[in-house]
Tab-separated table of C-alpha atoms in Angstrom:
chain	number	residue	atom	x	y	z
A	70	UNK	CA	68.227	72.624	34.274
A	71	UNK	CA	68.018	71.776	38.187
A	72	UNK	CA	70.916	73.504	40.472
A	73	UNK	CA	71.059	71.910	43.928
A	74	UNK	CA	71.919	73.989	47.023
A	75	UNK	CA	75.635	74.002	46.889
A	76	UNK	CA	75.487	75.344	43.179
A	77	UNK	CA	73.608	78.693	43.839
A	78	UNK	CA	75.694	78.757	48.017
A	79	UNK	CA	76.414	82.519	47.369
A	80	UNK	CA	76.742	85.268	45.183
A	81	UNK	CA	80.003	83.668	43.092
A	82	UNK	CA	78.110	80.274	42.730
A	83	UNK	CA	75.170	82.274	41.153
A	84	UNK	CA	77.767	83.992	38.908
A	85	UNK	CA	78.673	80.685	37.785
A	86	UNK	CA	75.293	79.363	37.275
A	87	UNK	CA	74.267	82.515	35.219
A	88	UNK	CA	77.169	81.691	33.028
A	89	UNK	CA	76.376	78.165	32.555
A	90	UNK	CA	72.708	78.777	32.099
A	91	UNK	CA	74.021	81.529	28.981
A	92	UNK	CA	75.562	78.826	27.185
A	93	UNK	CA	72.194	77.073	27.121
A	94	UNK	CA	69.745	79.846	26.154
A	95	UNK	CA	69.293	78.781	22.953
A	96	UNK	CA	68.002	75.278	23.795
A	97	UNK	CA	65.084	77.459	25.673
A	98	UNK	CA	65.264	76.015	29.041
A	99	UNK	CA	63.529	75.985	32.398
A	100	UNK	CA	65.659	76.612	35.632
A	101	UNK	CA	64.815	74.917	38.876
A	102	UNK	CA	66.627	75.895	41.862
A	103	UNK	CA	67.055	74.361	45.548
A	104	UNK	CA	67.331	76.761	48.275
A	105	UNK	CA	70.972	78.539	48.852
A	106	UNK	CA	73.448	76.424	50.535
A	107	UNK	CA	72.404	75.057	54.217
A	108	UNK	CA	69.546	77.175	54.049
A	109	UNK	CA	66.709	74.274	54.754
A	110	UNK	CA	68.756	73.242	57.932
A	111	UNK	CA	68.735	76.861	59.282
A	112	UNK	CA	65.238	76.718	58.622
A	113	UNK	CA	64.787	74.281	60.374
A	114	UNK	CA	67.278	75.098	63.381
A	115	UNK	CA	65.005	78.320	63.758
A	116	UNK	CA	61.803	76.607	63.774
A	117	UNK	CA	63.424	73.866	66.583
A	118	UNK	CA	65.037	76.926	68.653
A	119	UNK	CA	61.478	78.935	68.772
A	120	UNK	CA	59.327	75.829	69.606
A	121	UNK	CA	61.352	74.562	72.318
A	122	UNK	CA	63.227	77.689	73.733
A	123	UNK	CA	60.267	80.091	72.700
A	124	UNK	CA	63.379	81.977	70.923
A	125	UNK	CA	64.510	82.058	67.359
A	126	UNK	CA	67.848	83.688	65.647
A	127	UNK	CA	67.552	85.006	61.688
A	128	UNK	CA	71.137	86.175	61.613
A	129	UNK	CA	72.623	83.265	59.709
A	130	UNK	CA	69.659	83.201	57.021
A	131	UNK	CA	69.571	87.449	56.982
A	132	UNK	CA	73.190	87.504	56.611
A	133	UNK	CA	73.432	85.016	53.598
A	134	UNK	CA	70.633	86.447	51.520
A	135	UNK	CA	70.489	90.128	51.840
A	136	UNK	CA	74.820	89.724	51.609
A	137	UNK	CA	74.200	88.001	48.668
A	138	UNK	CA	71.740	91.014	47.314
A	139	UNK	CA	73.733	93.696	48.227
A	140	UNK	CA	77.112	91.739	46.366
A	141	UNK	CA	75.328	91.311	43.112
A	142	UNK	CA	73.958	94.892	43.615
A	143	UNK	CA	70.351	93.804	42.893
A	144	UNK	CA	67.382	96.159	43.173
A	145	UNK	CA	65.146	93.839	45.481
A	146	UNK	CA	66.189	94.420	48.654
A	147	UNK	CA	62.503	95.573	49.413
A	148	UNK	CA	61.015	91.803	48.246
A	149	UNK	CA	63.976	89.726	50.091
A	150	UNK	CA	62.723	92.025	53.142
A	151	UNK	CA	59.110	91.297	52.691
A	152	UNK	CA	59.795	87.457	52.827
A	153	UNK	CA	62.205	87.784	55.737
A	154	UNK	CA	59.233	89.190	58.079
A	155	UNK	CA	57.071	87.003	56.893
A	156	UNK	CA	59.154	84.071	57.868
A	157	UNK	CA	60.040	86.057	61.219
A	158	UNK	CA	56.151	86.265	61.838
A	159	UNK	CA	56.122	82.976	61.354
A	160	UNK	CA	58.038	81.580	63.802
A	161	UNK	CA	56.793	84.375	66.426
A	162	UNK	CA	53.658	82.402	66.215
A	163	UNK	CA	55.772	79.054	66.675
A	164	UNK	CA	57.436	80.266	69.280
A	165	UNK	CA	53.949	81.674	71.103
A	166	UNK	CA	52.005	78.211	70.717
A	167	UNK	CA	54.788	76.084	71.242
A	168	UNK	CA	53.324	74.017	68.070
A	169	UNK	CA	55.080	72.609	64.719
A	170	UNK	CA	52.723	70.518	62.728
A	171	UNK	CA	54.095	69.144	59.569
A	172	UNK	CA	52.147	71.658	57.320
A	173	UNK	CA	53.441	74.662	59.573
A	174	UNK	CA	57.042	72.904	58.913
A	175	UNK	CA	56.688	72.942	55.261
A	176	UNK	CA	55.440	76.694	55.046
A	177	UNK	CA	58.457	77.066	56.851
A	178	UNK	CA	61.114	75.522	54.794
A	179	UNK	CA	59.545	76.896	51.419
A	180	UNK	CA	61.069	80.373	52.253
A	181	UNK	CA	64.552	78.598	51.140
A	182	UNK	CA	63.477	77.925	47.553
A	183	UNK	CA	61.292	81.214	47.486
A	184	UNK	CA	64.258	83.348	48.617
A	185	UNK	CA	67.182	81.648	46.251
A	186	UNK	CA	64.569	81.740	42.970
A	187	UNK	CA	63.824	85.646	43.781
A	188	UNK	CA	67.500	86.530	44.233
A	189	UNK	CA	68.802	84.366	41.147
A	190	UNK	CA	66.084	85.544	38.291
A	191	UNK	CA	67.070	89.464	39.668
A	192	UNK	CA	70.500	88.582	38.849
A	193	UNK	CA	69.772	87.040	35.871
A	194	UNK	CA	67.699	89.743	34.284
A	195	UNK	CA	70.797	92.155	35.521
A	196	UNK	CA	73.206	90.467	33.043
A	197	UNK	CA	70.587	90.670	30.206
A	198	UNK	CA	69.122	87.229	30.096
A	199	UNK	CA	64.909	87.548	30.077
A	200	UNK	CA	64.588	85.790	33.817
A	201	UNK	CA	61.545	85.224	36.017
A	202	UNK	CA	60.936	84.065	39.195
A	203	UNK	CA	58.482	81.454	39.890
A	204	UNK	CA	56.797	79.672	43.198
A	205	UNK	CA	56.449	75.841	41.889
A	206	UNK	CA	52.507	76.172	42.317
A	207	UNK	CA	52.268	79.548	39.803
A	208	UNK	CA	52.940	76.618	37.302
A	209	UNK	CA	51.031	73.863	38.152
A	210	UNK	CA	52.914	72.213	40.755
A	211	UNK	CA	49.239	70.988	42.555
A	212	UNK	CA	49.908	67.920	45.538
A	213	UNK	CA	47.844	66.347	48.147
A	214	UNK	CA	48.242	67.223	51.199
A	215	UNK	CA	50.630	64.809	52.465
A	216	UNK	CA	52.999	67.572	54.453
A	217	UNK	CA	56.402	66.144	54.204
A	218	UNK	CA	56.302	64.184	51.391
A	219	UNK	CA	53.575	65.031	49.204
A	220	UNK	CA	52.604	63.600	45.908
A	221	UNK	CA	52.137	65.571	42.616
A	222	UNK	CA	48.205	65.531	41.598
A	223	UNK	CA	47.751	63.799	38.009
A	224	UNK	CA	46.717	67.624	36.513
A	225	UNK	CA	50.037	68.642	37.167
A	226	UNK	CA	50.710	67.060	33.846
A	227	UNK	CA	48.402	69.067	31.821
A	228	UNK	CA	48.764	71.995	33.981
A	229	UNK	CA	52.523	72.650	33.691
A	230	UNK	CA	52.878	72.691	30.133
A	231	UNK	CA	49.927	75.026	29.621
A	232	UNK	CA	51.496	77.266	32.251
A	233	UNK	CA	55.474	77.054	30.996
A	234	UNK	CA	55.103	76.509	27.450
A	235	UNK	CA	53.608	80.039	26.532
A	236	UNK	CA	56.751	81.484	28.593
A	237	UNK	CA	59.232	79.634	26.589
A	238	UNK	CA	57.688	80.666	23.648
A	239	UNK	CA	57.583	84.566	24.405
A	240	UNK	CA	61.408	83.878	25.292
A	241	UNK	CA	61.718	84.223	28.989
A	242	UNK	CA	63.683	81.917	31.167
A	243	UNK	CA	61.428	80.982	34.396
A	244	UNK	CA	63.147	80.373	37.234
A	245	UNK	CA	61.122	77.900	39.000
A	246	UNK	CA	61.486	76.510	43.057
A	247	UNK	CA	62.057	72.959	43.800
A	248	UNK	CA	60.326	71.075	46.152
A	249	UNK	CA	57.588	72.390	46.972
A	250	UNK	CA	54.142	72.865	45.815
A	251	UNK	CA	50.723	73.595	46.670
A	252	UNK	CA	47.616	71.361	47.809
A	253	UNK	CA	43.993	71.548	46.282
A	254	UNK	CA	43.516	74.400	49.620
A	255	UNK	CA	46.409	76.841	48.800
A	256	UNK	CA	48.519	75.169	51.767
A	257	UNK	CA	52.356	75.158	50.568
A	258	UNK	CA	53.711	70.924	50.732
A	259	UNK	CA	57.353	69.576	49.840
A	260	UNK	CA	57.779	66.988	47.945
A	261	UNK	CA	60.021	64.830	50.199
A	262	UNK	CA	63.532	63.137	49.360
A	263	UNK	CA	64.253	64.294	45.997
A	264	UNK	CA	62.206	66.567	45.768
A	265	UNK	CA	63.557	69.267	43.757
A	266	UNK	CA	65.088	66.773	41.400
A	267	UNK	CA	61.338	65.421	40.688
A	268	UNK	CA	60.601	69.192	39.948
A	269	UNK	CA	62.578	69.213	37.505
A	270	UNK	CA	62.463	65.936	36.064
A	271	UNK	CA	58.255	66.772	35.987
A	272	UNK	CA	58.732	69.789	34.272
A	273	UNK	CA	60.957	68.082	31.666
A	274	UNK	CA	58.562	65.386	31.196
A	275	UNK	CA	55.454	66.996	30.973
A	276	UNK	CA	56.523	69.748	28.563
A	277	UNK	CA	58.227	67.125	26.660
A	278	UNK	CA	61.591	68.797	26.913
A	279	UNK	CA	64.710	67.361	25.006
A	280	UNK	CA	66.268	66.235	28.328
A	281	UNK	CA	66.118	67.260	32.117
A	282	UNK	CA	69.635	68.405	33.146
A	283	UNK	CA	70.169	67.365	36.795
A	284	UNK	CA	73.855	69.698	37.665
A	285	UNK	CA	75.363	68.508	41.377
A	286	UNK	CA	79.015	68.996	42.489
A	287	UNK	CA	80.241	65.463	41.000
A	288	UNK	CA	81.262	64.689	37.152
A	289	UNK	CA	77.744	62.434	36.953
A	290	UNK	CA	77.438	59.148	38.627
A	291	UNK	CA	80.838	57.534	39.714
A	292	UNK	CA	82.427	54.059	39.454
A	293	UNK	CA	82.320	54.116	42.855
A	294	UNK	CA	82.535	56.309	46.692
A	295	UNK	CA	85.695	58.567	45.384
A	296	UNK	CA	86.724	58.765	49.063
A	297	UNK	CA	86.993	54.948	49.215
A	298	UNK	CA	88.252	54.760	45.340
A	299	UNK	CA	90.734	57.447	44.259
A	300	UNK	CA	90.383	56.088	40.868
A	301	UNK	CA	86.868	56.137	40.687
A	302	UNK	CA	85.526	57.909	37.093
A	303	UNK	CA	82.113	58.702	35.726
A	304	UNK	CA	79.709	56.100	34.295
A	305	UNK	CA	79.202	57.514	30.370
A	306	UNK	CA	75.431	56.406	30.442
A	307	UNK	CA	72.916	54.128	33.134
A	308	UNK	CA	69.864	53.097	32.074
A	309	UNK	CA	66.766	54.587	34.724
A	310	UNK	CA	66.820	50.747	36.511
A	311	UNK	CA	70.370	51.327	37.499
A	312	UNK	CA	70.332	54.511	38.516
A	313	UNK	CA	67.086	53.526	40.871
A	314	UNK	CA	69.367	50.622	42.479
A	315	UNK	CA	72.345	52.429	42.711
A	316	UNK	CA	70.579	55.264	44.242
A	317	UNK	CA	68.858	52.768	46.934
A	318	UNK	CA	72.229	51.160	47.700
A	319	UNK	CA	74.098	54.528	48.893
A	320	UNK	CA	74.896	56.284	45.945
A	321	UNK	CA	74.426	60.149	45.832
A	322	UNK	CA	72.602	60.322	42.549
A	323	UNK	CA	69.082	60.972	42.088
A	324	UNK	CA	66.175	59.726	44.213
A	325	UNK	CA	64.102	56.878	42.282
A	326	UNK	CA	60.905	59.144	43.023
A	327	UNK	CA	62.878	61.912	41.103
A	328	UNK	CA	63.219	59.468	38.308
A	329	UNK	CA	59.460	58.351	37.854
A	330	UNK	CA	58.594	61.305	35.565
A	331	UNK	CA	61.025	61.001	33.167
A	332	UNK	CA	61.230	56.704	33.492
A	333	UNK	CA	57.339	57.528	32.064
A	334	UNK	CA	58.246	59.541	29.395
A	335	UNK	CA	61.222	58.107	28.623
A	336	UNK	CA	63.151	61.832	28.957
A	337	UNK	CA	66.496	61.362	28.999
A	338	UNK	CA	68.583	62.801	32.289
A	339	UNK	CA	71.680	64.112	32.143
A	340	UNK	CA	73.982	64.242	35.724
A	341	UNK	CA	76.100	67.215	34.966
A	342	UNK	CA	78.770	68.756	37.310
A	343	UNK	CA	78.816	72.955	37.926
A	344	UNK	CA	82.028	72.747	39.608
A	345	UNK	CA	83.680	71.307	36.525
A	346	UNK	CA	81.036	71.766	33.180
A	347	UNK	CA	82.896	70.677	30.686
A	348	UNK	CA	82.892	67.402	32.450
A	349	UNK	CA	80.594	65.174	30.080
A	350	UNK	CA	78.407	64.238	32.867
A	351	UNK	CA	76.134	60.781	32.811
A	352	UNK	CA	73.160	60.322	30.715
A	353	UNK	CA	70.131	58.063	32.237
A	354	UNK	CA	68.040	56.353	29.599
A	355	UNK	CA	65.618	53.878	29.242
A	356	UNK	CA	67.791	51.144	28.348
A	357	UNK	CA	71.341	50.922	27.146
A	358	UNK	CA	72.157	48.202	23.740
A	359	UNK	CA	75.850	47.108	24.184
A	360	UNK	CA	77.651	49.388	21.922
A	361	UNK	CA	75.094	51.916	20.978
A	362	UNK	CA	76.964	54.306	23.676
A	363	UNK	CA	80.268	52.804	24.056
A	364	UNK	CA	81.199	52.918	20.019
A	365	UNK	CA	84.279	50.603	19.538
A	366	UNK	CA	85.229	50.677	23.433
A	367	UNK	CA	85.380	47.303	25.156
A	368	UNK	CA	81.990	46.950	26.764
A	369	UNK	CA	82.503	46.587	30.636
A	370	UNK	CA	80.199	43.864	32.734
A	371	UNK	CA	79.728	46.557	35.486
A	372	UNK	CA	78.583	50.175	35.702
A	373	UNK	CA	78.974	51.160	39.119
A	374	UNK	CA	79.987	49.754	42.572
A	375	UNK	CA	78.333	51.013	46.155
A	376	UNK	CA	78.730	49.687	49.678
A	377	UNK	CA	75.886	51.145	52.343
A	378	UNK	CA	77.126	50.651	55.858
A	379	UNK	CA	75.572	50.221	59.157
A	380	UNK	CA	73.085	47.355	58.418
A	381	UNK	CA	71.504	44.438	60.563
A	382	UNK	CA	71.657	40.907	59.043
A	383	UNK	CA	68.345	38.729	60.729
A	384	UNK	CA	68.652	35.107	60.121
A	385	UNK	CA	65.369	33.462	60.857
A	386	UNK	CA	65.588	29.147	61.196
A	387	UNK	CA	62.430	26.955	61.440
A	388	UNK	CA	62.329	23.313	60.143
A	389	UNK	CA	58.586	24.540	60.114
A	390	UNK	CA	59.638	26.407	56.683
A	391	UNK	CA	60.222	22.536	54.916
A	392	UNK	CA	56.855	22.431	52.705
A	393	UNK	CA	54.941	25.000	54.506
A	394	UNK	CA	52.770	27.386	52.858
A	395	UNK	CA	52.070	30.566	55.092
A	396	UNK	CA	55.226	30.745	56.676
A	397	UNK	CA	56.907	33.302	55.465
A	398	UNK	CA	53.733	35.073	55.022
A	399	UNK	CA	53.700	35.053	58.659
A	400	UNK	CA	57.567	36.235	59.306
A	401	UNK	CA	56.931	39.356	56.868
A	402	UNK	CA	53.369	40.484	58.878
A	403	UNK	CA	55.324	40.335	61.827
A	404	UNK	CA	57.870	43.147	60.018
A	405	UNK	CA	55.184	44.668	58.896
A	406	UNK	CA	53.229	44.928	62.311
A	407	UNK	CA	56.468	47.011	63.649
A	408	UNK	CA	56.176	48.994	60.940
A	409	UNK	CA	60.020	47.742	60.025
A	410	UNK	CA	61.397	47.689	55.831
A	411	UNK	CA	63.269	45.220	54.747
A	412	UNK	CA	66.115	45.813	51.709
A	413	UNK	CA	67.246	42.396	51.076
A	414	UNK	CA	66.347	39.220	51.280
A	415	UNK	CA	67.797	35.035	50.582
A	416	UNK	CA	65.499	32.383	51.727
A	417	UNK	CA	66.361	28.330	51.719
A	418	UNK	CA	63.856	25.436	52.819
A	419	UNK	CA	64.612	25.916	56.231
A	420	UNK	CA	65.620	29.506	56.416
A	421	UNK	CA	65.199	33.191	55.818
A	422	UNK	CA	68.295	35.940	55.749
A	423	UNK	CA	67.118	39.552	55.360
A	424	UNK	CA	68.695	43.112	56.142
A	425	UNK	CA	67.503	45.868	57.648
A	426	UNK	CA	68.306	49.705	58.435
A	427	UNK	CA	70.357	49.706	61.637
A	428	UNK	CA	67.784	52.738	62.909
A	429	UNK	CA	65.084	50.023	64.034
A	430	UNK	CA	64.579	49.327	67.640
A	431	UNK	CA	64.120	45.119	67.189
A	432	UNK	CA	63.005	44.334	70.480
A	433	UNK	CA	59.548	43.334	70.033
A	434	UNK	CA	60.431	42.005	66.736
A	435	UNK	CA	62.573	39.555	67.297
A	436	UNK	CA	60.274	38.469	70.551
A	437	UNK	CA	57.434	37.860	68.117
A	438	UNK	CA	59.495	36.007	65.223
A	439	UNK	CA	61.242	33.899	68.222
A	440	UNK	CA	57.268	32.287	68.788
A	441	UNK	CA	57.919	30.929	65.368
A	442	UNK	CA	61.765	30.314	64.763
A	443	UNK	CA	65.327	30.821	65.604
A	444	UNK	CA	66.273	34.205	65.951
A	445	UNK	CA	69.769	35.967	65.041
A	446	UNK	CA	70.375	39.174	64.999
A	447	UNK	CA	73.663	40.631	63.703
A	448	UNK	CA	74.615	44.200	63.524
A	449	UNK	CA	77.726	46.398	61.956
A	450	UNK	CA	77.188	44.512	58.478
A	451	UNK	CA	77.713	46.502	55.021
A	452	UNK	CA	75.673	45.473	52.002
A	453	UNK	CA	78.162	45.650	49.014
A	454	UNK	CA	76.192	45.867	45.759
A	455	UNK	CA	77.564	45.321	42.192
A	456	UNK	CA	75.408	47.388	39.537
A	457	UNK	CA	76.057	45.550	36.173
A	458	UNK	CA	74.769	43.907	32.858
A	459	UNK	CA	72.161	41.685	33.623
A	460	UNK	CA	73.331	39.178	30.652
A	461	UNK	CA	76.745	38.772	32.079
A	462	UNK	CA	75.563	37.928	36.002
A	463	UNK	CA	77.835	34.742	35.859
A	464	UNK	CA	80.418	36.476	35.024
A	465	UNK	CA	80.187	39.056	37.836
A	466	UNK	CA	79.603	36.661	41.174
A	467	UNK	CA	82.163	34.250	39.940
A	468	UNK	CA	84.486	37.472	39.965
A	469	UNK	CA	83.283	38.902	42.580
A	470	UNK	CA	83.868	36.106	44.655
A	471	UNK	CA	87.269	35.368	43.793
A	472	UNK	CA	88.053	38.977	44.809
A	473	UNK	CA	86.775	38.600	47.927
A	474	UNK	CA	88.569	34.804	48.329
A	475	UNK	CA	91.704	36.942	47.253
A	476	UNK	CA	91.104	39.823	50.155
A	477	UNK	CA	90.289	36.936	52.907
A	478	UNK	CA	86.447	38.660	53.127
A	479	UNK	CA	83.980	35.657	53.571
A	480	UNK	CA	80.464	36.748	52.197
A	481	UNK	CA	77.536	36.336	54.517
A	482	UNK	CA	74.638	36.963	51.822
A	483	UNK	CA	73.891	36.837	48.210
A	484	UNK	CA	70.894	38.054	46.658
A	485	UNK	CA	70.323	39.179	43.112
A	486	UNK	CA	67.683	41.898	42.651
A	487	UNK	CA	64.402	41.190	40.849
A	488	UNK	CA	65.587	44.433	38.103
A	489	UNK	CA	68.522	41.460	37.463
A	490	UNK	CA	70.613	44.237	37.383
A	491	UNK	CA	72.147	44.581	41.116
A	492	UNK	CA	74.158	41.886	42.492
A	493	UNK	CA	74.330	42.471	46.707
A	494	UNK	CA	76.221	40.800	48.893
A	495	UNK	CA	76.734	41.264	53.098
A	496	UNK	CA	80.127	41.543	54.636
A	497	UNK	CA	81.405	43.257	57.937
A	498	UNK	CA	81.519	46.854	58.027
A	499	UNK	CA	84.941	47.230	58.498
A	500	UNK	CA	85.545	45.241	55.690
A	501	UNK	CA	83.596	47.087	52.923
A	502	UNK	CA	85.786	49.740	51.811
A	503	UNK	CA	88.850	47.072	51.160
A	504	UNK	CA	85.997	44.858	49.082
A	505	UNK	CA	84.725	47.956	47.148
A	506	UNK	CA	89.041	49.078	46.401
A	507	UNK	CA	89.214	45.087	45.319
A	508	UNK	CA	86.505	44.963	43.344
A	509	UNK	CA	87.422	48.336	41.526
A	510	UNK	CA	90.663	47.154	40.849
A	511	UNK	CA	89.301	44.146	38.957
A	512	UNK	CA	86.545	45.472	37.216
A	513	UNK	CA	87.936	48.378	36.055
A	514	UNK	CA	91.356	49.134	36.572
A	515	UNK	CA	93.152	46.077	34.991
C-alpha cells in the first residue's frame, strides 16, 4: 500500500491512513510512504537558499514535523531531532562550499521520506497496530549510482523478499520510504519520476504480493482532466499498455517506470483514492478480454481521453524523401545530435510531421534540418490522444473526426501508436479542452 505526499500532509491525514491501513491488516501488507506534503520542495528551497545566499531557513520543515509529533503525542521527539541536525549540518556544509552535486541533492531530499516513515510507524504502533519504520535500502532497495534517477540493481529482486518476507511472517507492518535507495557504496540515490510508486510496485512484485495498492487523491484513473470534464468518472480496469500511454500523454496516474515491476510479474495495481476509500478505485492488469470485467455492461470503444498542451508541431518537406533510403535516418541524428525527444510522429513520401516538448531551444535544429529540407516550425499545439480498444480503431477516428467536423476543430496530425492502443491527434491549444468536452460527450455521455 503506497500513500503519496498529500495522503500522510499532517497529523489528520496520518489518522486517516492508520485507519485505512487497519482495515487491511489482515491481507498482511507492506506500507510505502512519500515524504509529508510539500516537503521535497522545501528541501529543495533550503538547499537552493544555502548554495546561492550562503543562508538556509528550517522553519517550514521544523514546524510541520515536530507539530505533527507533538499532535499525535508521539514519544520520538528525540529521533525527529536527530534527523533535523543532521539535515541542518548538511546544508551548513552547502552553504560553506557553495557546492550541490546531484548525490549531495539526493542525501538531501531523502530526509522527506526518512522523516514521514519515522513519524507514521510511531503513530501506528501508538494505536496498537505492530509498525516499523524502514529506510528503502534496510530492505534491499540496492541502485547504481545514477543520482537523480537511479536504477534498481537486479539483486533487489532476491534481496527484498528475503528481507520483508520474514517481517510479514512474524506479523509486523514495515513501513518502508519511497524513492530512494542506496548504491553498491552506501551513498543514498532517488529513483527519479515515479519513484516511490516503483517502490512499491517492486516490493509487490518481488514478494509476489496479491496486488500493489497505489492510493492518490483521485477515485483511480479518470475518463478524462475533471477540470476540463465535470462528468468525467473512473475507468473500472486498464490494462498496464494503457495506463503507460495515458500516463505519457498527461494523465496523473502512474509513471510507466513505476509500472515495469509489476508489467513483469504480471501484479495487478490497484489506483485507490484516500480522500474517498470506498471509491472502487481502477485496477491495471495485463490485459483486459471484453466482458471479463464489464459483466453484462455495454463494452465501451474507449477507456480514457487526455489532451497535453504546449507542444511544437515540425513539418519537415524534401522531394529528396521520394525513394530515398537514409533520409530520415539523417533527420532523426540531427534530433538526436541536440539531444531533442520526439513524442509523435506521421511521415508521407515527401514529408515528415513530428512533435516535440515546447521546453527545447530549436535554433540550431532547425538550421541543420533546413541543409536538408523545408523547415516549419509551429508552436501552441495540443496533442489530443484517445486511449481505446485496439480492435475497434475504425470505429474511434471515424468518430473522432466527426466530433471535431461538428466543433469546427480541423486536425493537423494523426498518428496511431505502435501499442495500437492510443489514437493522437494535434490541434491548437486553445482548442483542446472544447475537443476533449466533445469527445466526452460522444463517447461516453450519450
Amino acid at each position: 500500500m503506497k500513500f503519496g505526499g498529500s495522503s500522510v500532509a499532517n497529523a489528520v491525514r496520518i489518522r486517516h491512513v492508520a485507519e485505512i491501513v487497519k482495515t487491511h491488516l489482515n491481507a498482511k501488507p507492506v506500507l510505502v510512504l512519500s515524504a509529508m506534503g510539500d516537503t521535497t520542495d522545501h528541501l529543495l528551497e533550503a538547499a537552493d537558499a544555502a548554495y546561492n545566499t550562503g543562508k538556509f531557513s528550517l522553519d517550514r520543515i521544523k514546524k510541520l514535523h515536530m507539530g505533527t509529533v507533538n499532535t499525535l503525542k508521539l514519544p520520538i521527539q528525540k529521533e525527529v531531532k536527530t534527523l533535523m541536525d543532521e539535515l541542518a549540518s548538511l546544508l551548513s556544509g552547502i552553504s560553506l562550499i557553495r557546492e550541490l552535486t546531484p548525490r549531495t541533492k539526493d542525501y538531501l531530499v531523502s530526509f522527506g521520506e526518512r522523516l514521514s516513515v519515522r513519524i507514521a510507524a510511531a503513530y501506528m504502533k501508538s494505536i496498537g497496530i505492530k509498525a516499523e519504520a524502514f529506510d528503502a535500502w534496510e530492505l534491499g532497495f540496492i541502485s547504481d549510482s545514477n543520482y537523480g534517477q537511479a536504477e534498481l540493481s537486479k539483486e533487489s529482486w532476491d534481496l527484498i523478499p528475503k528481507k520483508i518476507i520474514p517481517l510479514i511472517k512474524a506479523g509486523t507492518l514495515p513501513v518502508v520510504t519511497g524513492f530512494i535507495a542506496q548504491d553498491a557504496q552506501g551513498s543514498i540515490t532517488t529513483l527519479g519520476r515515479g519513484g516511490s510508486d516503483l517502490t512499491a510496485t517492486m516490493i509487490a512484485a518481488a514478494c509476489k504480493a496479491a496486488e500493489a495498492q497505489v492510493w492518490k487523491d483521485v477515485d483511480g484513473i479518470l475518463t478524462a482532466d475533471p477540470r476540463i470534464v465535470k462528468k468525467a468518472g473512473p475507468v473500472e480496469a486498464v490494462s498496464y499498455e494503457e495506463a503507460s500511454e495515458l500516463a505519457f500523454f498527461g494523465a496523473q496516474v502512474l509513471h510507466p517506470r513505476a509500472m515495469q515491476p509489476c508489467m513483469k510479474t504480471g501484479t495487478p495495481v490497484l489506483v485507490k483514492n484516500s480522500y474517498n476509500p470506498a471509491a472502487p478505485g481502477t485496477r491495471i492488469i495485463s490485459s483486459l478480454r471484453d466482458g471479463s470485467l464489464q459483466g453484462k455492461k455495454k463494452i465501451l470503444p474507449v477507456r480514457a481521453i487526455t489532451a497535453r498542451l504546449n507542444i511544437t508541431l515540425v513539418d519537415i518537406v524534401s522531394t529528396r524523401m521520394l525513394g530515398q533510403y537514409g533520409f530520415l535516418a539523417e533527420v532523426f541524428s540531427i534530433f538526436s545530435r541536440n539531444r531533442i525527444s520526439v513524442d509523435m510522429v506521421a511521415t508521407s513520401e515527401v514529408s515528415v510531421s513530428l512533435t516535440l516538448d515546447a521546453s527545447y531551444d530549436l535554433g540550431e535544429l532547425k538550421k541543420e534540418l533546413s541543409r536538408i529540407a523545408s523547415v516549419e516550425i509551429k508552436t501552441g499545439k495540443a496533442i489530443v490522444s484517445i486511449i481505446g480498444n485496439v480492435k475497434r480503431s475504425s470505429e474511434i477516428l471515424s468518430r473522432a473526426f466527426r466530433t471535431c467536423q461538428l466543433v469546427g476543430v480541423p486536425v493537423q496530425m494523426v498518428s496511431q501508436g505502435a501499442s495500437k492502443v492510443n489514437i493522437s491527434f494535434i490541434v491548437n491549444d486553445t482548442e483542446a479542452a472544447e475537443v476533449v468536452k466533445a469527445l466526452h460527450l460522444d463517447f461516453f455521455e450519450h
